[in-house]
Coordinates of C-alpha atoms and ligand atoms in Angstrom, one line a residue:
M606 CA 23.1 5.9 -47.6
A607 CA 21.0 9.4 -47.3
N608 CA 17.8 8.1 -48.4
A609 CA 18.1 4.8 -46.0
K610 CA 18.0 7.2 -43.2
R611 CA 15.7 9.1 -44.0
T612 CA 13.2 6.6 -44.6
A613 CA 13.3 4.6 -41.1
G614 CA 11.5 7.3 -39.8
S615 CA 12.7 6.7 -36.1
P616 CA 13.4 9.3 -33.5
K617 CA 16.8 10.8 -32.9
N618 CA 18.9 8.1 -31.3
G619 CA 15.6 6.1 -30.8
P620 CA 14.8 2.5 -32.4
A621 CA 14.2 2.1 -35.8
V622 CA 10.1 2.3 -36.5
K623 CA 9.6 1.0 -40.2
R624 CA 6.4 3.6 -41.8
T625 CA 4.6 2.1 -45.0
R626 CA 5.8 3.0 -48.2
R627 CA 3.3 6.5 -49.4
E628 CA 1.7 3.6 -52.1
D629 CA 0.4 1.8 -49.3
R630 CA -1.3 4.0 -47.1
E631 CA -5.1 4.0 -47.4
W632 CA -6.5 7.5 -48.1
S633 CA -7.2 9.6 -45.1
P634 CA -8.8 13.1 -44.3
F635 CA -6.3 16.0 -44.2
Q636 CA -6.1 18.2 -41.4
A637 CA -5.5 21.6 -42.3
S638 CA -2.7 23.3 -41.3
K639 CA -1.4 24.4 -38.9
F640 CA -0.9 28.2 -40.0
S641 CA -5.1 27.6 -40.3
Q642 CA -5.9 26.2 -36.9
R643 CA -4.4 29.8 -36.0
V644 CA -6.5 31.9 -37.9
C645 CA -10.0 33.1 -36.0
N646 CA -11.5 36.0 -36.5
P647 CA -13.5 36.3 -33.1
I648 CA -16.3 38.3 -34.3
R649 CA -17.7 34.8 -37.2
S650 CA -17.1 32.7 -33.4
I651 CA -19.7 35.4 -31.6
V652 CA -22.2 35.7 -33.9
D653 CA -22.7 32.4 -35.0
T654 CA -23.8 32.1 -31.5
I655 CA -26.4 34.5 -32.3
K656 CA -29.7 32.4 -33.5
R657 CA -31.8 34.0 -36.5
P658 CA -36.0 33.7 -35.5
E659 CA -37.3 31.2 -37.3
K660 CA -40.9 32.8 -37.1
T661 CA -41.4 36.1 -37.1
T662 CA -43.9 38.1 -38.8
K663 CA -41.4 41.6 -38.8
E664 CA -40.0 42.0 -41.3
M665 CA -35.9 41.1 -40.5
I666 CA -33.8 44.8 -40.7
P667 CA -30.4 44.0 -40.4
L668 CA -28.4 47.4 -38.9
S669 CA -25.2 45.2 -38.4
L670 CA -23.3 44.9 -41.8
G671 CA -20.6 47.7 -41.7
D672 CA -22.0 47.7 -45.8
P673 CA -22.9 50.0 -47.1
T674 CA -24.7 49.2 -50.4
V675 CA -26.5 46.7 -48.5
F676 CA -30.1 48.7 -49.0
G677 CA -29.3 50.2 -52.6
N678 CA -29.4 53.4 -51.1
F679 CA -25.8 54.5 -51.0
P680 CA -25.4 53.8 -54.7
P681 CA -21.8 54.6 -56.5
S682 CA -21.2 57.8 -58.5
D683 CA -21.4 57.7 -61.9
V684 CA -17.8 58.4 -62.1
L685 CA -16.7 55.7 -61.0
V686 CA -18.7 53.3 -62.9
Q687 CA -18.4 54.5 -66.5
T688 CA -14.7 54.4 -65.4
I689 CA -14.5 51.0 -64.8
V690 CA -17.0 50.0 -67.7
A691 CA -14.8 51.9 -70.1
N692 CA -12.2 50.8 -68.6
V693 CA -13.5 47.6 -69.5
N694 CA -14.6 47.8 -73.1
S695 CA -10.4 49.5 -73.0
G696 CA -9.7 46.0 -72.7
K697 CA -6.5 47.5 -72.0
C698 CA -7.0 46.4 -67.8
N699 CA -6.8 42.8 -68.1
G700 CA -3.1 41.7 -68.0
Y701 CA -0.9 41.5 -64.4
A702 CA -0.4 44.7 -63.1
H703 CA 3.2 45.0 -61.1
S704 CA 2.8 43.3 -57.4
A705 CA 2.7 46.7 -55.8
G706 CA 0.3 48.5 -57.8
T707 CA 0.2 50.3 -61.1
P708 CA 2.6 52.9 -61.4
A709 CA -0.8 55.4 -62.7
A710 CA -2.8 54.1 -59.6
R711 CA 0.1 54.3 -57.0
A712 CA 0.7 57.6 -58.5
A713 CA -2.6 59.3 -58.1
I714 CA -2.7 57.9 -54.5
A715 CA 0.5 59.3 -53.5
A716 CA -0.5 62.7 -55.3
R717 CA -4.0 62.6 -53.6
Y718 CA -2.2 61.4 -49.7
T719 CA 1.2 64.3 -50.8
S720 CA 1.5 66.7 -48.3
K721 CA 4.4 69.6 -47.2
E722 CA 5.0 67.6 -43.7
S723 CA 4.8 64.3 -45.2
P724 CA 6.0 64.8 -49.3
L725 CA 5.3 61.3 -51.0
T726 CA 5.8 59.5 -54.1
P727 CA 4.8 56.5 -56.1
A728 CA 7.6 54.7 -54.9
D729 CA 5.9 54.5 -50.6
I730 CA 2.5 53.7 -52.1
V731 CA 1.8 49.4 -52.0
I732 CA -1.6 48.4 -53.3
A733 CA -2.7 46.0 -52.0
S734 CA -6.6 43.5 -51.8
G735 CA -8.7 45.8 -49.7
C736 CA -7.8 47.5 -46.9
S737 CA -7.3 43.8 -45.1
G738 CA -4.6 43.3 -47.5
A739 CA -3.0 46.3 -46.8
L740 CA -3.4 46.4 -43.0
D741 CA -1.5 42.4 -43.8
L742 CA 0.8 44.2 -45.2
A743 CA 2.1 46.8 -42.7
I744 CA 1.6 44.1 -39.6
N745 CA 3.7 41.8 -41.7
G746 CA 5.9 44.2 -43.2
L747 CA 6.7 45.6 -39.6
L748 CA 6.0 43.2 -36.8
N749 CA 7.9 39.6 -36.0
P750 CA 6.3 36.1 -34.5
G751 CA 6.9 37.0 -30.2
Q752 CA 6.0 40.7 -31.0
N753 CA 3.0 42.0 -29.9
L754 CA 0.6 44.8 -31.5
L755 CA -1.4 47.8 -29.4
V756 CA -4.6 47.8 -31.1
P757 CA -8.0 49.5 -29.4
Q758 CA -11.1 48.5 -27.3
P759 CA -13.1 48.6 -28.6
G760 CA -11.4 47.7 -31.8
F761 CA -12.0 46.2 -35.3
S762 CA -11.7 42.4 -34.7
L763 CA -9.1 41.7 -37.8
Y764 CA -6.0 42.9 -36.1
Q765 CA -6.2 40.8 -34.0
T766 CA -7.0 38.0 -36.8
L767 CA -4.1 38.9 -38.9
A768 CA -1.3 39.4 -35.8
E769 CA -2.2 36.4 -34.2
A770 CA -1.8 34.0 -37.3
H771 CA 1.2 35.0 -38.0
G772 CA 2.4 34.6 -34.4
M773 CA 1.8 38.1 -32.9
S774 CA 0.4 39.0 -29.7
V775 CA -2.4 42.0 -29.6
R776 CA -2.5 44.5 -26.4
H777 CA -5.4 46.4 -25.8
Y778 CA -5.8 50.1 -24.9
R779 CA -9.0 51.5 -23.5
L780 CA -11.5 53.6 -25.6
L781 CA -12.9 56.0 -23.3
P782 CA -16.8 56.4 -24.2
E783 CA -17.1 59.2 -21.7
H784 CA -14.8 61.2 -23.6
S785 CA -15.9 60.8 -27.0
W786 CA -13.4 57.7 -27.9
Q787 CA -10.2 59.3 -27.2
A788 CA -7.6 56.7 -26.2
D789 CA -6.5 56.1 -22.7
L790 CA -3.2 57.7 -22.9
K791 CA -2.4 56.2 -19.7
D792 CA -3.3 52.6 -20.3
M793 CA -1.7 53.2 -23.7
E794 CA 1.1 54.0 -22.7
S795 CA 1.4 51.2 -19.8
L796 CA 0.8 48.6 -22.4
I797 CA 4.5 49.6 -24.6
D798 CA 7.1 47.4 -23.6
D799 CA 10.6 45.3 -25.3
D800 CA 8.5 43.3 -27.5
T801 CA 6.0 45.9 -28.3
G802 CA 6.2 46.2 -31.7
A803 CA 3.7 48.9 -33.3
I804 CA 0.4 51.2 -32.1
L805 CA -1.9 51.0 -34.2
V806 CA -4.9 53.4 -34.5
N807 CA -8.4 53.5 -36.2
N808 CA -9.7 56.7 -37.3
P809 CA -12.4 57.5 -37.6
S810 CA -13.5 53.9 -36.0
N811 CA -15.5 51.5 -36.6
P812 CA -16.8 50.3 -34.5
C813 CA -16.7 53.9 -32.2
G814 CA -17.9 56.5 -35.1
S815 CA -15.1 58.9 -33.6
V816 CA -13.1 61.3 -34.8
F817 CA -9.9 62.0 -32.9
A818 CA -9.1 65.5 -33.1
L819 CA -6.0 67.3 -33.7
D820 CA -4.3 67.6 -30.2
H821 CA -4.7 63.3 -29.4
L822 CA -3.8 62.9 -32.4
K823 CA -0.6 64.9 -31.1
A824 CA -0.5 63.2 -27.7
I825 CA -0.7 60.1 -29.1
S826 CA 1.4 60.4 -32.1
A827 CA 4.1 62.2 -29.2
L828 CA 3.7 59.5 -27.3
A829 CA 4.8 56.9 -30.0
A830 CA 7.7 58.9 -30.8
R831 CA 8.8 58.6 -26.9
H832 CA 8.5 55.2 -27.1
R833 CA 10.8 55.4 -30.4
L834 CA 7.1 52.8 -32.1
P835 CA 5.9 52.7 -34.8
I836 CA 2.0 53.7 -35.7
I837 CA -0.1 51.5 -38.6
A838 CA -3.0 53.8 -39.1
D839 CA -5.9 52.6 -40.4
E840 CA -7.6 55.9 -41.9
I841 CA -10.1 53.4 -44.2
Y842 CA -12.9 56.1 -42.2
G843 CA -10.6 58.8 -43.8
N844 CA -12.5 62.4 -44.9
M845 CA -15.9 60.1 -43.2
S846 CA -16.3 62.9 -40.6
F847 CA -19.6 64.5 -40.1
D848 CA -19.7 68.9 -38.9
G849 CA -17.4 69.9 -36.6
H850 CA -15.1 67.6 -36.6
S851 CA -12.4 67.4 -39.6
F852 CA -10.7 64.5 -40.2
H853 CA -6.4 64.9 -39.5
S854 CA -4.2 61.6 -41.2
L855 CA -1.7 60.8 -38.9
G856 CA 0.5 60.5 -41.9
T857 CA 0.8 63.7 -41.3
V858 CA 0.5 64.8 -38.0
S859 CA 3.1 62.2 -36.8
L860 CA 6.0 64.3 -37.8
E861 CA 8.7 61.8 -35.3
A862 CA 6.9 58.8 -35.7
P863 CA 6.9 56.9 -38.9
V864 CA 3.5 55.8 -39.8
L865 CA 1.8 53.3 -42.3
V866 CA -1.3 55.0 -42.9
C867 CA -3.7 51.8 -44.6
G868 CA -6.4 53.2 -46.8
G869 CA -8.6 52.2 -49.8
L870 CA -11.6 52.6 -52.6
A871 CA -14.0 50.8 -50.1
K872 CA -15.8 52.7 -47.9
E873 CA -15.2 56.6 -48.8
F874 CA -16.7 55.5 -52.5
L875 CA -19.3 52.4 -51.5
V876 CA -17.6 49.6 -53.1
P877 CA -16.3 47.5 -50.3
G878 CA -16.5 44.9 -53.1
W879 CA -13.8 46.0 -55.0
R880 CA -11.5 44.9 -52.8
V881 CA -8.7 47.7 -53.0
G882 CA -6.6 49.5 -50.7
W883 CA -3.2 50.8 -50.6
V884 CA -0.6 51.4 -48.0
C885 CA 1.1 54.5 -47.9
V886 CA 4.5 54.7 -45.7
H887 CA 5.7 58.1 -44.2
D888 CA 8.9 57.5 -43.2
R889 CA 10.7 60.0 -41.2
N890 CA 14.1 60.1 -41.3
G891 CA 15.3 56.9 -43.6
L892 CA 13.8 54.6 -40.6
F893 CA 11.4 53.0 -43.1
E894 CA 13.9 52.4 -45.7
D895 CA 14.1 48.4 -45.3
V896 CA 10.7 48.1 -44.3
R897 CA 9.4 50.0 -47.6
K898 CA 11.4 47.0 -49.1
G899 CA 10.3 44.7 -46.5
L900 CA 6.0 45.9 -48.0
F901 CA 6.8 45.4 -51.5
R902 CA 8.6 41.5 -51.2
L903 CA 5.7 40.8 -49.3
S904 CA 3.2 42.6 -52.1
Q905 CA 4.6 39.9 -54.5
M906 CA 2.8 37.2 -52.5
I907 CA 0.2 37.4 -54.5
L908 CA 0.5 39.4 -57.2
G909 CA -1.0 42.2 -56.5
A910 CA -4.6 43.2 -56.4
N911 CA -6.9 43.3 -59.0
S912 CA -5.8 45.4 -61.8
L913 CA -9.5 46.9 -63.3
V914 CA -10.8 48.5 -60.7
Q915 CA -6.7 50.0 -60.4
S916 CA -7.9 51.5 -63.4
V917 CA -10.4 54.1 -61.9
I918 CA -8.0 55.3 -59.2
P919 CA -6.4 58.3 -61.7
T920 CA -10.0 59.2 -61.8
L921 CA -11.5 59.1 -58.5
L922 CA -8.2 60.7 -56.4
S923 CA -6.9 62.7 -58.4
P924 CA -9.1 64.0 -61.3
N925 CA -7.9 66.8 -63.7
E926 CA -8.7 70.3 -61.8
G927 CA -12.2 71.6 -62.7
S928 CA -13.1 68.6 -64.8
K929 CA -16.8 68.0 -65.3
E930 CA -15.4 64.3 -63.1
Q931 CA -13.9 66.1 -60.3
R932 CA -16.8 68.4 -60.1
S933 CA -19.2 64.9 -60.3
L934 CA -16.9 63.2 -57.2
R935 CA -17.4 66.2 -55.3
L936 CA -20.9 66.3 -55.6
F937 CA -21.0 62.7 -55.0
Q938 CA -19.0 63.0 -51.6
K939 CA -21.0 65.7 -50.3
K940 CA -24.8 63.9 -50.9
T941 CA -22.8 60.8 -49.3
M942 CA -21.5 62.2 -46.1
T943 CA -24.7 64.8 -45.8
Q944 CA -27.0 61.2 -45.5
L945 CA -24.7 59.8 -42.9
Q946 CA -24.9 62.5 -41.5
S947 CA -28.2 63.1 -41.6
N948 CA -28.9 59.2 -41.0
A949 CA -26.3 59.7 -37.7
M950 CA -28.7 62.0 -36.2
F951 CA -32.0 60.7 -36.7
T952 CA -30.4 57.4 -34.4
V953 CA -29.2 60.2 -31.6
Q954 CA -32.7 62.3 -31.9
E955 CA -34.1 58.6 -31.7
L956 CA -32.8 56.8 -29.6
Q957 CA -31.1 59.3 -26.6
D958 CA -34.0 59.9 -25.1
V959 CA -34.4 56.0 -24.2
E960 CA -34.3 54.5 -20.4
G961 CA -31.5 52.2 -20.3
L962 CA -30.0 53.4 -23.2
R963 CA -26.8 55.2 -23.4
V964 CA -26.0 56.9 -26.9
V965 CA -23.0 58.0 -28.0
R966 CA -22.4 60.9 -30.5
P967 CA -20.5 59.8 -33.5
Q968 CA -18.8 62.4 -35.2
G969 CA -18.2 60.2 -38.5
A970 CA -18.1 57.1 -40.2
M971 CA -20.9 54.8 -40.3
Y972 CA -21.6 53.2 -36.7
V973 CA -22.7 54.2 -33.8
M974 CA -22.0 52.5 -30.1
V975 CA -25.3 52.6 -27.2
G976 CA -24.0 50.9 -23.9
I977 CA -26.9 49.5 -22.2
E978 CA -27.3 50.1 -18.4
V979 CA -28.3 46.0 -18.1
D980 CA -29.6 47.2 -14.3
V981 CA -32.3 48.9 -15.7
F982 CA -33.8 46.3 -17.7
E983 CA -35.0 42.9 -16.7
G984 CA -34.9 39.3 -18.8
F985 CA -30.9 39.9 -19.9
D986 CA -27.9 40.7 -18.5
N987 CA -25.9 41.9 -21.3
D988 CA -24.7 43.2 -24.5
M989 CA -25.0 39.5 -25.7
S990 CA -29.1 38.2 -24.3
F991 CA -30.2 41.7 -25.7
C992 CA -29.5 41.1 -29.2
Q993 CA -30.5 38.0 -28.9
Q994 CA -33.9 39.3 -27.6
L995 CA -33.9 42.3 -29.7
L996 CA -33.6 40.4 -33.1
E997 CA -36.0 37.3 -32.0
E998 CA -38.7 39.6 -30.8
E999 CA -38.8 42.6 -33.0
S1000 CA -36.5 41.2 -36.2
V1001 CA -33.4 44.3 -35.6
F1002 CA -30.4 42.4 -35.8
V1003 CA -27.9 45.3 -34.3
L1004 CA -24.0 43.7 -33.8
P1005 CA -23.3 43.4 -29.7
G1006 CA -20.2 44.7 -28.3
K1007 CA -18.7 41.9 -26.9
C1008 CA -17.4 40.6 -31.1
F1009 CA -15.6 44.5 -30.6
G1010 CA -14.3 44.0 -27.2
A1011 CA -17.4 46.1 -25.8
P1012 CA -19.1 44.7 -23.1
N1013 CA -22.8 46.2 -22.7
F1014 CA -22.7 47.9 -25.2
F1015 CA -24.7 47.4 -29.2
R1016 CA -23.2 48.9 -32.7
I1017 CA -25.9 50.4 -34.9
V1018 CA -24.7 50.9 -39.0
F1019 CA -27.3 53.8 -39.5
T1020 CA -26.4 53.5 -43.2
A1021 CA -30.4 52.2 -43.6
P1022 CA -33.0 53.9 -46.2
R1023 CA -34.5 56.5 -42.9
E1024 CA -38.4 54.7 -43.4
K1025 CA -35.9 51.1 -42.1
L1026 CA -34.1 53.4 -39.2
A1027 CA -37.7 54.8 -38.2
L1028 CA -39.5 51.3 -37.8
A1029 CA -35.9 49.4 -36.3
Y1030 CA -35.7 52.6 -33.6
A1031 CA -39.5 52.3 -32.7
R1032 CA -38.5 48.8 -32.4
I1033 CA -36.4 49.6 -29.9
K1034 CA -37.9 51.5 -28.1
G1035 CA -41.0 49.6 -27.8
F1036 CA -38.5 46.2 -26.4
C1037 CA -36.8 48.8 -24.2
E1038 CA -40.1 49.6 -22.4
R1039 CA -41.2 46.4 -22.2
R1040 CA -38.7 45.0 -20.6
R1041 CA -37.9 48.2 -18.0
K1042 CA -37.8 47.2 -14.9
Ligands
PLP2490 C1 -11.5 49.3 -39.7 C2 -11.9 48.6 -40.7 N1 -10.1 49.0 -41.1 C3 -10.2 47.5 -42.8 C4 -11.5 47.5 -42.8 C5 -11.9 46.6 -43.9 O1 -11.5 47.2 -45.7 P1 -11.2 46.5 -47.0 O2 -13.2 46.0 -47.1 O3 -10.7 47.4 -47.7 O4 -10.9 45.6 -46.5 C6 -12.9 47.3 -42.0 C7 -14.2 46.6 -42.7 O5 -15.4 47.0 -42.4 C8 -12.8 48.6 -41.5 O6 -14.1 49.4 -40.8

């Protein structure tokens, strides 16, 4: 009887519609699921509209990808390479790990990021597949469909992709180029309503290359606390700040509002393809007890991150005090940051006097945003056409600000070797000169 009801296939109270049995049906193309249809990374659709030049004699210089391994001039540390080779050879890192990460890796992450203000234990750490996986956990662990997430503009588009796929929405708060890309707190506050689930803060910033000062972070955390909101802090570029711009983690700054700090190995250790990241739960007064449990449950959905890569985390994040690994890692970090800072300063020096461009001086990470005064030029009227024509005429690929919600800016990734940067900047200067009114 129950079966007969089901096979009738008729709308409730409507006439019975006879359906063919599955066995009698023809194959027909399957539809992608509704969930997959909601997944959209705006960067992809923008970048796909940019046409690559078909015939060009000029060598292509891509300054578009936030991947420091592209040119081979930012190698990973010897300690990292030797440790992973030894761990492969040990044959002990081939099995499944706990879905939230191996105990040793979680202990090392907790040891590295714990502080007097915000003590962490391994129970506060959930390891994920890259910082992207960590952000996915954080957003889904905190928000419900129908809620909104405050995100920076300009900002990394993945936040929107993740939120919208799960039926949440994003509201963009402005970052102010004239104030070194600090957040417009009035704007941020005006966006908050009863359905706001969290404030997402990305510091140091992709695409801006900015590093928030301590006072500014305090102001953001006070704002969050006033509205009883938690913070999701994307700190994948944590510790990658230049001289005079100290990095402070919101995990230690925000003393009232609880924070989920997302981080990972990708950028600091120059291995974005290794895909290991983490969430650190900085609870305040037990406010996140249930959220912590939720994050652990979510980690079971894909049974955790790569166990081999997790095996290097103890050596990388908490090497023995005074060990040769510790010394070597310090040298590696110093060398990487010196090289990045020097490339950043070179970029400013080369482009700051170009009439019609406005370089916002970077303070960390590996990016700089350059404003385009479109009225000064002819032949293009926005960042998309600027980048398209620069690519066609000069084979220099930079991403239009539209990818990050920043019209009339473009983003440069300054990790290329110095001679390639010099060539790219000479071509940008030549292009601007030719196009100036
Ligand atoms: C701001 C920001 N957050 C997160 C990520 C993702 O990091 P991962 O490669 O570890 O997933 C990136 C990568 O470029 C990023 O720029």
